[in-house]
PDB file of C-alpha atoms and ligand atoms in Angstrom:
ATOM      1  CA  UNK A 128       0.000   0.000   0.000  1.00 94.00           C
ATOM      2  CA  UNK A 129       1.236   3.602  -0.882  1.00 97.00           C
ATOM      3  CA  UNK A 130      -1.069   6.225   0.896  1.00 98.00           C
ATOM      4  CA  UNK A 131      -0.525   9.666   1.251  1.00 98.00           C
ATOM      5  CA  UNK A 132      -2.098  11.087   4.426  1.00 98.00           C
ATOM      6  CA  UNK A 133      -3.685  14.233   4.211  1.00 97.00           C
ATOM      7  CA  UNK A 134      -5.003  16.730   6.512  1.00 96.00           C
ATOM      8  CA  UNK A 135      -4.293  20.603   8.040  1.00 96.00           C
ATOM      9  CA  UNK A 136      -1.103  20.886  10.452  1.00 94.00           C
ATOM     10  CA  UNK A 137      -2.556  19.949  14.115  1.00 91.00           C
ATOM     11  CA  UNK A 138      -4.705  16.997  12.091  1.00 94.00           C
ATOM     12  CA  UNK A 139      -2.770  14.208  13.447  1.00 91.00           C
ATOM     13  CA  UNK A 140      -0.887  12.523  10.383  1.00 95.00           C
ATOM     14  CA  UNK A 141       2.215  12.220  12.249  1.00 93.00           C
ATOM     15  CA  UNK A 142       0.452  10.591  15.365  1.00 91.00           C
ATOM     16  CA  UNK A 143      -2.208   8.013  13.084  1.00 95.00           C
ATOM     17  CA  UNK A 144       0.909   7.636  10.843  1.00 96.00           C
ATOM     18  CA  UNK A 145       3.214   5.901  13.412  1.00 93.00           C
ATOM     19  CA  UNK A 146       0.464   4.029  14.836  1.00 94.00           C
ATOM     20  CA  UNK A 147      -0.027   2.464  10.701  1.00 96.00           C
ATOM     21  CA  UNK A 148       3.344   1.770  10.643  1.00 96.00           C
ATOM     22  CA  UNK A 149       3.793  -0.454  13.468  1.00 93.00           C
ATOM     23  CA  UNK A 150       0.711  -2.378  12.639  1.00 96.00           C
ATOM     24  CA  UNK A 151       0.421  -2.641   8.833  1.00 95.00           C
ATOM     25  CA  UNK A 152       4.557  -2.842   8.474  1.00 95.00           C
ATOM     26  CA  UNK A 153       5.086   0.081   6.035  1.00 97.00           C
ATOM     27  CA  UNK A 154       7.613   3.040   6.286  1.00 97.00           C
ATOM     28  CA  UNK A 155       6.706   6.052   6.675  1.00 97.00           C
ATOM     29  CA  UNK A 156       8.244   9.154   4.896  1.00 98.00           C
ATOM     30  CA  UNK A 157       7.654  12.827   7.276  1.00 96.00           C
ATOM     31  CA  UNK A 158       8.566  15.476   5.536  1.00 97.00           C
ATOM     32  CA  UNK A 159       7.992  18.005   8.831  1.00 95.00           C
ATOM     33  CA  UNK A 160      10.531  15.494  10.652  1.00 93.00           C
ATOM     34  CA  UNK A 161      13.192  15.272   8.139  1.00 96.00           C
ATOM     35  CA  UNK A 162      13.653  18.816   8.381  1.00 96.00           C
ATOM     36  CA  UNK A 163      13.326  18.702  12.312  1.00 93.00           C
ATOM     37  CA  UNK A 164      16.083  16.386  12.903  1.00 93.00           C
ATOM     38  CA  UNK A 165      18.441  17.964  10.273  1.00 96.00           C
ATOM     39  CA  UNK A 166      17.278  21.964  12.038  1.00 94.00           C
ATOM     40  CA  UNK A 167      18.500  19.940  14.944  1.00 91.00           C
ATOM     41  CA  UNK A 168      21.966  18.433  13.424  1.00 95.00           C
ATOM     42  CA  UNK A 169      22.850  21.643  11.873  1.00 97.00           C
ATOM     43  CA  UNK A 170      23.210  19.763   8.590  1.00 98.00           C
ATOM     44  CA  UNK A 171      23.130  22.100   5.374  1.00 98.00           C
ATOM     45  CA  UNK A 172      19.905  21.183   4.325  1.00 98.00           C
ATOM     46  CA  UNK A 173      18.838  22.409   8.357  1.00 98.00           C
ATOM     47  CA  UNK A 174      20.418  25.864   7.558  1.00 98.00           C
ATOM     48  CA  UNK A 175      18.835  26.071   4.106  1.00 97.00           C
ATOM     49  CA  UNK A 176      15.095  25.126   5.329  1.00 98.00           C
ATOM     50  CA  UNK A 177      15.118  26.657   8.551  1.00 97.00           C
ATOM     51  CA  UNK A 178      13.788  30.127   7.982  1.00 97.00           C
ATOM     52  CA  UNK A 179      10.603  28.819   5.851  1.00 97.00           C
ATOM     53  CA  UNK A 180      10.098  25.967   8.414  1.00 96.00           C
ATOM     54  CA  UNK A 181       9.907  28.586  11.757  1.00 94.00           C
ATOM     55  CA  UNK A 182       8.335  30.823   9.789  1.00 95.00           C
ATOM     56  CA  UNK A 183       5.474  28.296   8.695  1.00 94.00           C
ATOM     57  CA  UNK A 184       5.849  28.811   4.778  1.00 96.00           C
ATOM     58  CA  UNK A 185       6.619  25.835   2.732  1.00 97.00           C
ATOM     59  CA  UNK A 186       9.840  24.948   1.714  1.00 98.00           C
ATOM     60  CA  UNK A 187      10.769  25.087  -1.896  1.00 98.00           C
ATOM     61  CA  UNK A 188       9.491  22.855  -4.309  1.00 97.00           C
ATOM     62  CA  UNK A 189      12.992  22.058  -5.617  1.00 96.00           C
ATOM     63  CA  UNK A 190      14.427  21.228  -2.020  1.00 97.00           C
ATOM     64  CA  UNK A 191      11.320  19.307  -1.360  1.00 98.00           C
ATOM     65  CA  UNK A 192      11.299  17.042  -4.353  1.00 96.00           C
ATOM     66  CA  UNK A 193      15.297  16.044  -3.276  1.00 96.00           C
ATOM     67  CA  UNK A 194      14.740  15.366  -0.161  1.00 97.00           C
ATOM     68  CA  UNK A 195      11.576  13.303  -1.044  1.00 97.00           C
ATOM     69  CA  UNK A 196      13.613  10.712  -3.645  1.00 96.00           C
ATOM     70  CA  UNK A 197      16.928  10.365  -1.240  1.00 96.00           C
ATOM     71  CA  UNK A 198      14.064   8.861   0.875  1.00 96.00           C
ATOM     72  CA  UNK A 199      12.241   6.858  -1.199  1.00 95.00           C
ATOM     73  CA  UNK A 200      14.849   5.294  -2.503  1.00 95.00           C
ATOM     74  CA  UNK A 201      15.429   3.978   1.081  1.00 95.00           C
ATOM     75  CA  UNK A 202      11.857   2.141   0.877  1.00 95.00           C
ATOM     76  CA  UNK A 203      12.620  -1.666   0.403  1.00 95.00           C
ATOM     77  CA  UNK A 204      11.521  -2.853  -2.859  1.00 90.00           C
ATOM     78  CA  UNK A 205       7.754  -4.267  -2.574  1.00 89.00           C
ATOM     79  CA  UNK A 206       7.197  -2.343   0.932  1.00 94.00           C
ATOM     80  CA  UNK A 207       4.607  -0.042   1.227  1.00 95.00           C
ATOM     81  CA  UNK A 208       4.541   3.597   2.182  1.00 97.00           C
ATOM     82  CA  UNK A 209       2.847   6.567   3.899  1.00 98.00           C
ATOM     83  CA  UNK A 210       3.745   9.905   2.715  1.00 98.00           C
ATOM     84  CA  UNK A 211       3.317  12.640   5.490  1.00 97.00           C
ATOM     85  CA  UNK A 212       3.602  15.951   4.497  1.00 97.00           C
ATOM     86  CA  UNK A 213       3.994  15.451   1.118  1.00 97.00           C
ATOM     87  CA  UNK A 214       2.785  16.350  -1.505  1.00 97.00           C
ATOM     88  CA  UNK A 215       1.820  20.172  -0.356  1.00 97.00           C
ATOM     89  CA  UNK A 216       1.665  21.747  -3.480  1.00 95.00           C
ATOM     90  CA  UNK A 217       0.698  20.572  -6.973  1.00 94.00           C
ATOM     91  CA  UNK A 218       4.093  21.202  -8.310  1.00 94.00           C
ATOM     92  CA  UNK A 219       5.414  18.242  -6.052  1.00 96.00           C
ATOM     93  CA  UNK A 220       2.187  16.026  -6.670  1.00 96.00           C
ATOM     94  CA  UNK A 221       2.676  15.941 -10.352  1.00 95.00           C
ATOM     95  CA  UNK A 222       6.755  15.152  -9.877  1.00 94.00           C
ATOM     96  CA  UNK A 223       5.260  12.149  -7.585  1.00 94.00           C
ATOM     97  CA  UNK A 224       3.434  10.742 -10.396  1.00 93.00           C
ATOM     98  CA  UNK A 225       6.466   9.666 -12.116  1.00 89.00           C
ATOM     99  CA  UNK A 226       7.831   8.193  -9.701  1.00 91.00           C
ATOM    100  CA  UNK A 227       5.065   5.863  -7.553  1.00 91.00           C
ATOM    101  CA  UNK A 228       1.724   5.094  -7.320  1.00 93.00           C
ATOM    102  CA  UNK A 229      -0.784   6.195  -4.867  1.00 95.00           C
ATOM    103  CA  UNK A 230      -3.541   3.480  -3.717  1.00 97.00           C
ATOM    104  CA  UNK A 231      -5.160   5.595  -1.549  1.00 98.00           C
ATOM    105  CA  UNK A 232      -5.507   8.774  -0.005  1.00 98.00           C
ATOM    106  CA  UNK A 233      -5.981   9.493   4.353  1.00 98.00           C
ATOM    107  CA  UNK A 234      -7.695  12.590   4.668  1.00 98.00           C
ATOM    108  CA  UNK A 235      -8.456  14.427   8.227  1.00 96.00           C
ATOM    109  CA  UNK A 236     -10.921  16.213   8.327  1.00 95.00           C
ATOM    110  CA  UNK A 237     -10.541  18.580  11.810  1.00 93.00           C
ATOM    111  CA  UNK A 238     -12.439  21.582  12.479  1.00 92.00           C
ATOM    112  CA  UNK A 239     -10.097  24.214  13.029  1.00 89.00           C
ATOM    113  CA  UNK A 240     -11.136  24.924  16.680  1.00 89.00           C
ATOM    114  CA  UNK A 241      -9.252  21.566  17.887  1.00 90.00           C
ATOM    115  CA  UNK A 242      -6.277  22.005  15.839  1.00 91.00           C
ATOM    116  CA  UNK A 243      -5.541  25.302  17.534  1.00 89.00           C
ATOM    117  CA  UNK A 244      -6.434  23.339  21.204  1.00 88.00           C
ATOM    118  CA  UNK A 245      -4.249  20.648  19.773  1.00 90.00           C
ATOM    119  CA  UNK A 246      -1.408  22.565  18.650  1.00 92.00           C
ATOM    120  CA  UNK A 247      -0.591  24.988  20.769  1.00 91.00           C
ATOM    121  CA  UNK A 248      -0.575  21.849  23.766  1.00 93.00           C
ATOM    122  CA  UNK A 249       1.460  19.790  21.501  1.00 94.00           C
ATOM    123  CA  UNK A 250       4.909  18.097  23.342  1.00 96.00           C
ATOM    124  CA  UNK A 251       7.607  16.251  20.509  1.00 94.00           C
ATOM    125  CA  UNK A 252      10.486  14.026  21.745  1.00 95.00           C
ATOM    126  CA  UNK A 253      13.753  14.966  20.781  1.00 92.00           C
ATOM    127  CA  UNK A 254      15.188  11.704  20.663  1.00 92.00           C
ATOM    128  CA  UNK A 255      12.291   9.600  18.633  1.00 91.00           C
ATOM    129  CA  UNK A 256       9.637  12.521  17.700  1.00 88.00           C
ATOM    130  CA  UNK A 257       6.823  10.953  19.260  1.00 90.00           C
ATOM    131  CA  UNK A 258       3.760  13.089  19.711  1.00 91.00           C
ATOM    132  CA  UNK A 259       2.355  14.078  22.988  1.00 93.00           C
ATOM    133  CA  UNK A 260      -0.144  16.737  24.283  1.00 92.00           C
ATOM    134  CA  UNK A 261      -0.590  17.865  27.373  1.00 92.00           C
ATOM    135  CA  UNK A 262      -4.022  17.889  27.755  1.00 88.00           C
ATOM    136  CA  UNK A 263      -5.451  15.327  25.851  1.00 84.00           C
ATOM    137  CA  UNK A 264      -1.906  12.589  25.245  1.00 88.00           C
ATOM    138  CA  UNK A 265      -0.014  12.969  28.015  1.00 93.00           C
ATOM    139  CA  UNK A 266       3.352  10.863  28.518  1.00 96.00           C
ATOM    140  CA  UNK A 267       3.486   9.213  31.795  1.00 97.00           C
ATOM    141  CA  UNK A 268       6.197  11.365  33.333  1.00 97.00           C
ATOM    142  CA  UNK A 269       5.962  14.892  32.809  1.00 96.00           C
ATOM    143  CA  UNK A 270       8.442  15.834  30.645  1.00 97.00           C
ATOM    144  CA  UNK A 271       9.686  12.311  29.312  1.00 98.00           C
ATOM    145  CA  UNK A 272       8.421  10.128  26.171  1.00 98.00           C
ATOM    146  CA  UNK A 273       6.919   7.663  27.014  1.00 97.00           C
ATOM    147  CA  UNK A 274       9.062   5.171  24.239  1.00 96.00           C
ATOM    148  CA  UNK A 275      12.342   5.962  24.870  1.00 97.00           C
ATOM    149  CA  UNK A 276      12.896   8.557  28.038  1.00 97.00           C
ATOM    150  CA  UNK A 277      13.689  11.076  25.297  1.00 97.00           C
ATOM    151  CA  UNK A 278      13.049  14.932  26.772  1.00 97.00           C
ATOM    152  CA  UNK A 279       9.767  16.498  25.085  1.00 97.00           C
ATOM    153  CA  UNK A 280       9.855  19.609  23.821  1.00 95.00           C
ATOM    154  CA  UNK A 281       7.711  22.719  21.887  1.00 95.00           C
ATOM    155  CA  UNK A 282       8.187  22.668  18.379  1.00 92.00           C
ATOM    156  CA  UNK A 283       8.982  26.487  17.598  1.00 90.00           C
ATOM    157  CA  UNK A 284       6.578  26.296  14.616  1.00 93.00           C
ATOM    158  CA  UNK A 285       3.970  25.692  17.519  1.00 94.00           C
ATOM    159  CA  UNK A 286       3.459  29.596  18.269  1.00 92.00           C
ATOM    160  CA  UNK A 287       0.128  31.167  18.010  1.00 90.00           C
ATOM    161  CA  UNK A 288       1.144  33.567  14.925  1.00 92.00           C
ATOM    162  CA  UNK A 289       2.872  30.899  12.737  1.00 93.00           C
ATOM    163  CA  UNK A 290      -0.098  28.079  13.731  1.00 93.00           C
ATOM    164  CA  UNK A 291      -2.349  30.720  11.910  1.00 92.00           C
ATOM    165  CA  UNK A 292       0.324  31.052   9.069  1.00 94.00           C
ATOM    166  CA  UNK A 293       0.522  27.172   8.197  1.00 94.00           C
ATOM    167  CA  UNK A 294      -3.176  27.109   8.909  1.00 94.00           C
ATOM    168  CA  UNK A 295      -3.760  29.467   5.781  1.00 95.00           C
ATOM    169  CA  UNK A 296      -0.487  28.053   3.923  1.00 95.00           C
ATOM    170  CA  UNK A 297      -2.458  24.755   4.107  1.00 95.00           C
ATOM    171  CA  UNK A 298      -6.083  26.147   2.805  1.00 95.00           C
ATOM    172  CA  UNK A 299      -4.204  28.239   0.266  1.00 95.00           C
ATOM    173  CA  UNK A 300      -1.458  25.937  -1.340  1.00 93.00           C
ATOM    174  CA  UNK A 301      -2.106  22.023  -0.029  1.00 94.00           C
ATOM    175  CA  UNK A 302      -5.890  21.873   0.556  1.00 94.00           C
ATOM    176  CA  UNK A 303      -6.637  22.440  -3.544  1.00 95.00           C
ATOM    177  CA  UNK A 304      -4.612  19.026  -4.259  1.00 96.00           C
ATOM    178  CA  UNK A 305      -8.228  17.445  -2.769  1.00 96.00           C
ATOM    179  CA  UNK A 306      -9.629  17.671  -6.203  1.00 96.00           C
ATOM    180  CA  UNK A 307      -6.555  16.958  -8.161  1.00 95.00           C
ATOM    181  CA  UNK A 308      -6.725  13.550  -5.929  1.00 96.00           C
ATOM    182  CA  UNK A 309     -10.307  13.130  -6.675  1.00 96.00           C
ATOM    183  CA  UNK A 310     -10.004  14.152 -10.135  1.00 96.00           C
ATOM    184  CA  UNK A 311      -6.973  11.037 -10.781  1.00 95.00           C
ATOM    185  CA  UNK A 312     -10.037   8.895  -9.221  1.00 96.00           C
ATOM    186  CA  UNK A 313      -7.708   7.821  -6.367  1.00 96.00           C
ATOM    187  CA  UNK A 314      -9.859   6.371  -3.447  1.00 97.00           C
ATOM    188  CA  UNK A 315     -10.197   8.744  -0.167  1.00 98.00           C
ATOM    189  CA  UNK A 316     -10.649   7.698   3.390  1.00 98.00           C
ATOM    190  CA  UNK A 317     -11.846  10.254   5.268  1.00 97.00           C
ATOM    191  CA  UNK A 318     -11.874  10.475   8.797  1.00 95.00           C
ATOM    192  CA  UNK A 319     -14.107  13.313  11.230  1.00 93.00           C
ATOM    193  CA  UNK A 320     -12.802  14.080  14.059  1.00 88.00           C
ATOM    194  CA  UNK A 321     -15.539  16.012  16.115  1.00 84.00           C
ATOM    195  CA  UNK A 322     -14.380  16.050  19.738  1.00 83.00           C
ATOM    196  CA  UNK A 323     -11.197  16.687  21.080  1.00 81.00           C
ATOM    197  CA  UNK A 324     -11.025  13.270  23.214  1.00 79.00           C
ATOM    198  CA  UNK A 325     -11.153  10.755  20.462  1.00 85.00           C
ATOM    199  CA  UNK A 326      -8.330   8.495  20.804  1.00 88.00           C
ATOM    200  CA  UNK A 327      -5.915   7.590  18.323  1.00 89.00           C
ATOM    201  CA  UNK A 328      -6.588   4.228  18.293  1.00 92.00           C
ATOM    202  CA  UNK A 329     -10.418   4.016  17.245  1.00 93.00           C
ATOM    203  CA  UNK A 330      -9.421   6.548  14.340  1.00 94.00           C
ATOM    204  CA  UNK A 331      -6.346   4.366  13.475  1.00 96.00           C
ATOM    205  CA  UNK A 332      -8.189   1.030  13.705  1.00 96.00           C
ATOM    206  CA  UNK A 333     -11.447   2.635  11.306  1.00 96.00           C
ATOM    207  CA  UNK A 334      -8.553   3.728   8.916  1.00 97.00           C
ATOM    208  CA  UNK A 335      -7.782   0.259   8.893  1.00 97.00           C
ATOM    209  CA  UNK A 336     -11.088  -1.600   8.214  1.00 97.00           C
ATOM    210  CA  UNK A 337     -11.425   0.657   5.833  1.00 97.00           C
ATOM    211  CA  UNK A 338      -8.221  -0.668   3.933  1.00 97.00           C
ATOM    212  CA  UNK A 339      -9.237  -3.883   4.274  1.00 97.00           C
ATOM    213  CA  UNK A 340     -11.962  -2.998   2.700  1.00 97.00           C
ATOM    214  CA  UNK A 341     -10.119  -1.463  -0.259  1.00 96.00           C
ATOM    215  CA  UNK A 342      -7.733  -4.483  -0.231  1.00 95.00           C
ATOM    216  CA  UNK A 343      -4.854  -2.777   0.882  1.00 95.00           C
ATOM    217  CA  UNK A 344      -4.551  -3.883   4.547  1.00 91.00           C
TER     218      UNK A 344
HETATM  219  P1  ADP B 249       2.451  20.427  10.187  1.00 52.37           P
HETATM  220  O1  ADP B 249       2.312  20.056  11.621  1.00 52.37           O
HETATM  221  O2  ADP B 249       2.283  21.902   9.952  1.00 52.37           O
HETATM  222  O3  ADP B 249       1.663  19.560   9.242  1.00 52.37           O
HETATM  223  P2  ADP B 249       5.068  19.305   9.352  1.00 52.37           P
HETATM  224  O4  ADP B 249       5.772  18.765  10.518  1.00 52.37           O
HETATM  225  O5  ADP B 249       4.522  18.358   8.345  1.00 52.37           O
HETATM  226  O6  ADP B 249       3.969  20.312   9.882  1.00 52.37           O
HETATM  227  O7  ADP B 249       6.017  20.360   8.570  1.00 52.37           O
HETATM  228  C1  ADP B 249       6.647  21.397   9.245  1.00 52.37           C
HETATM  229  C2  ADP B 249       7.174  22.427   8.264  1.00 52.37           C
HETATM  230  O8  ADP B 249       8.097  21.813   7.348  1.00 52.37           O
HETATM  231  C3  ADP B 249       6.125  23.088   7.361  1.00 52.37           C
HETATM  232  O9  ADP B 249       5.489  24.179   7.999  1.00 52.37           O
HETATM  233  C4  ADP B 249       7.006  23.536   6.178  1.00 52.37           C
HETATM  234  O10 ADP B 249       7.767  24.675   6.513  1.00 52.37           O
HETATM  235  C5  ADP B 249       7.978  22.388   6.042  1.00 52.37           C
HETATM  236  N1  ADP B 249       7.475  21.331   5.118  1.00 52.37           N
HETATM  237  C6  ADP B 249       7.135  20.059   5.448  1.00 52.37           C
HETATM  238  N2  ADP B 249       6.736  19.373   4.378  1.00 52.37           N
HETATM  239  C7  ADP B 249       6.809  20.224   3.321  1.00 52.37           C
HETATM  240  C8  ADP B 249       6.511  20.113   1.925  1.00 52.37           C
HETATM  241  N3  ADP B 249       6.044  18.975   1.365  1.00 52.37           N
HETATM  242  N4  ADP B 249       6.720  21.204   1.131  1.00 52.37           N
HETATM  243  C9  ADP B 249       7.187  22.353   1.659  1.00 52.37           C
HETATM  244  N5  ADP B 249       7.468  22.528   2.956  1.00 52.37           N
HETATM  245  C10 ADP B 249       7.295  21.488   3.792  1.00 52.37           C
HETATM  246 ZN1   ZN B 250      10.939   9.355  22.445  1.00 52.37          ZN
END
């Protein structure tokens, strides 16, 4: 299975991604945590990204598209994949179509009142990147992941003004792709979040009957 899943920042792709991966055995490609952990290294794709990513504008196309292939071609032949946080723009959807095919598309749909909750509570572990929040995910130990004893921290893209910034950066540039998806007659999974206490696991485990349904779990 190759899925792309698709939703505002704050929508929880990283968090039902991870949770796919370790039961359906496919790799998972983040584009937010790529950049993270090379902002963290220093490396010189950190220092070229790292103004659009704290900012909340979308990295270049170009960079995007390069980063995107180094790690695909890391995908073992015949295993599937989940694309998170990418493709945002239709520039690097219509590069993707040379390259794989998409079975089937994820898409969160979260009214905006809960990503804001959800965002600005949000806790990330340095170590593995796990997800936390402090009101509604909490790790065990203040402080520490849960996995690996990591310390959690705020991602500095998790500010007030720049939530609002990728907020509109996703209705402007990433939320038209919808149609292009549903114009290519790729099949859509949708999931409605409605409260802010539904846990991951009953959205992860619908996604999944769902694939089953569609052959691809
Ligand atoms: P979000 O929680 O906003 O969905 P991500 O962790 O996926 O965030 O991405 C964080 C930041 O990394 C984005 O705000 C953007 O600056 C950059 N980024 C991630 N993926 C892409 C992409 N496909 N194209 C351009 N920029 C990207
Ligand atoms: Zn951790």
């Amino acid at each position: 299975m190759n899925a792309i899943i698709f939703g505002a920042p704050g929508s929880g792709k990283g968090t039902y991604a991870s949770r796919l991966k370790s039961k359906l055995g496919v790799d998972v490609i983040a584009m937010g945590d790529i950049f993270r952990e090379n902002l963290k290294e220093g490396t010189p794709l950190g220092k070229k990204v790292k103004g659009y990513v704290e900012k909340g504008l979308l990295v270049p196309d170009d960079i995007v598209i390069d980063v995107l292939k180094q790690h695909l071609n890391k995908v073992p032949k015949g295993k599937g994949f989940i694309l998170d946080g990418y493709p945002r723009t239709i520039e690097q959807a219509e590069t993707f179509e040379g390259i794989a095919k998409i079975d089937v598309i994820l898409l969160q749909m979260v009214p905006d009142w809960i990503i804001i909750e959800r965002l600005s509570s949000r806790r990330i572990c340095n170590n593995c990147g796990a997800v936390y929040n402090l009101r509604f995910l909490k790790p065990k130990v203040d402080g520490i992941c849960d996995k690996c004893g990591g310390s959690l921290y705020q991602r500095s893209d998790d500010t007030p003004e720049v939530i609002k910034r990728r907020l509109q950066v996703y209705q402007e540039q990433t939320s038209p792709l919808l149609q292009h998806y549903k114009e290519k007659k790729v099949p859509f999974i949708v999931s409605s979040i409605k409260g802010l206490d539904t846990p991951p696991e009953t959205v992860v485990e619908t996604m999944i009957k769902e694939l089953k349904k569609l052959n691809l779990a």
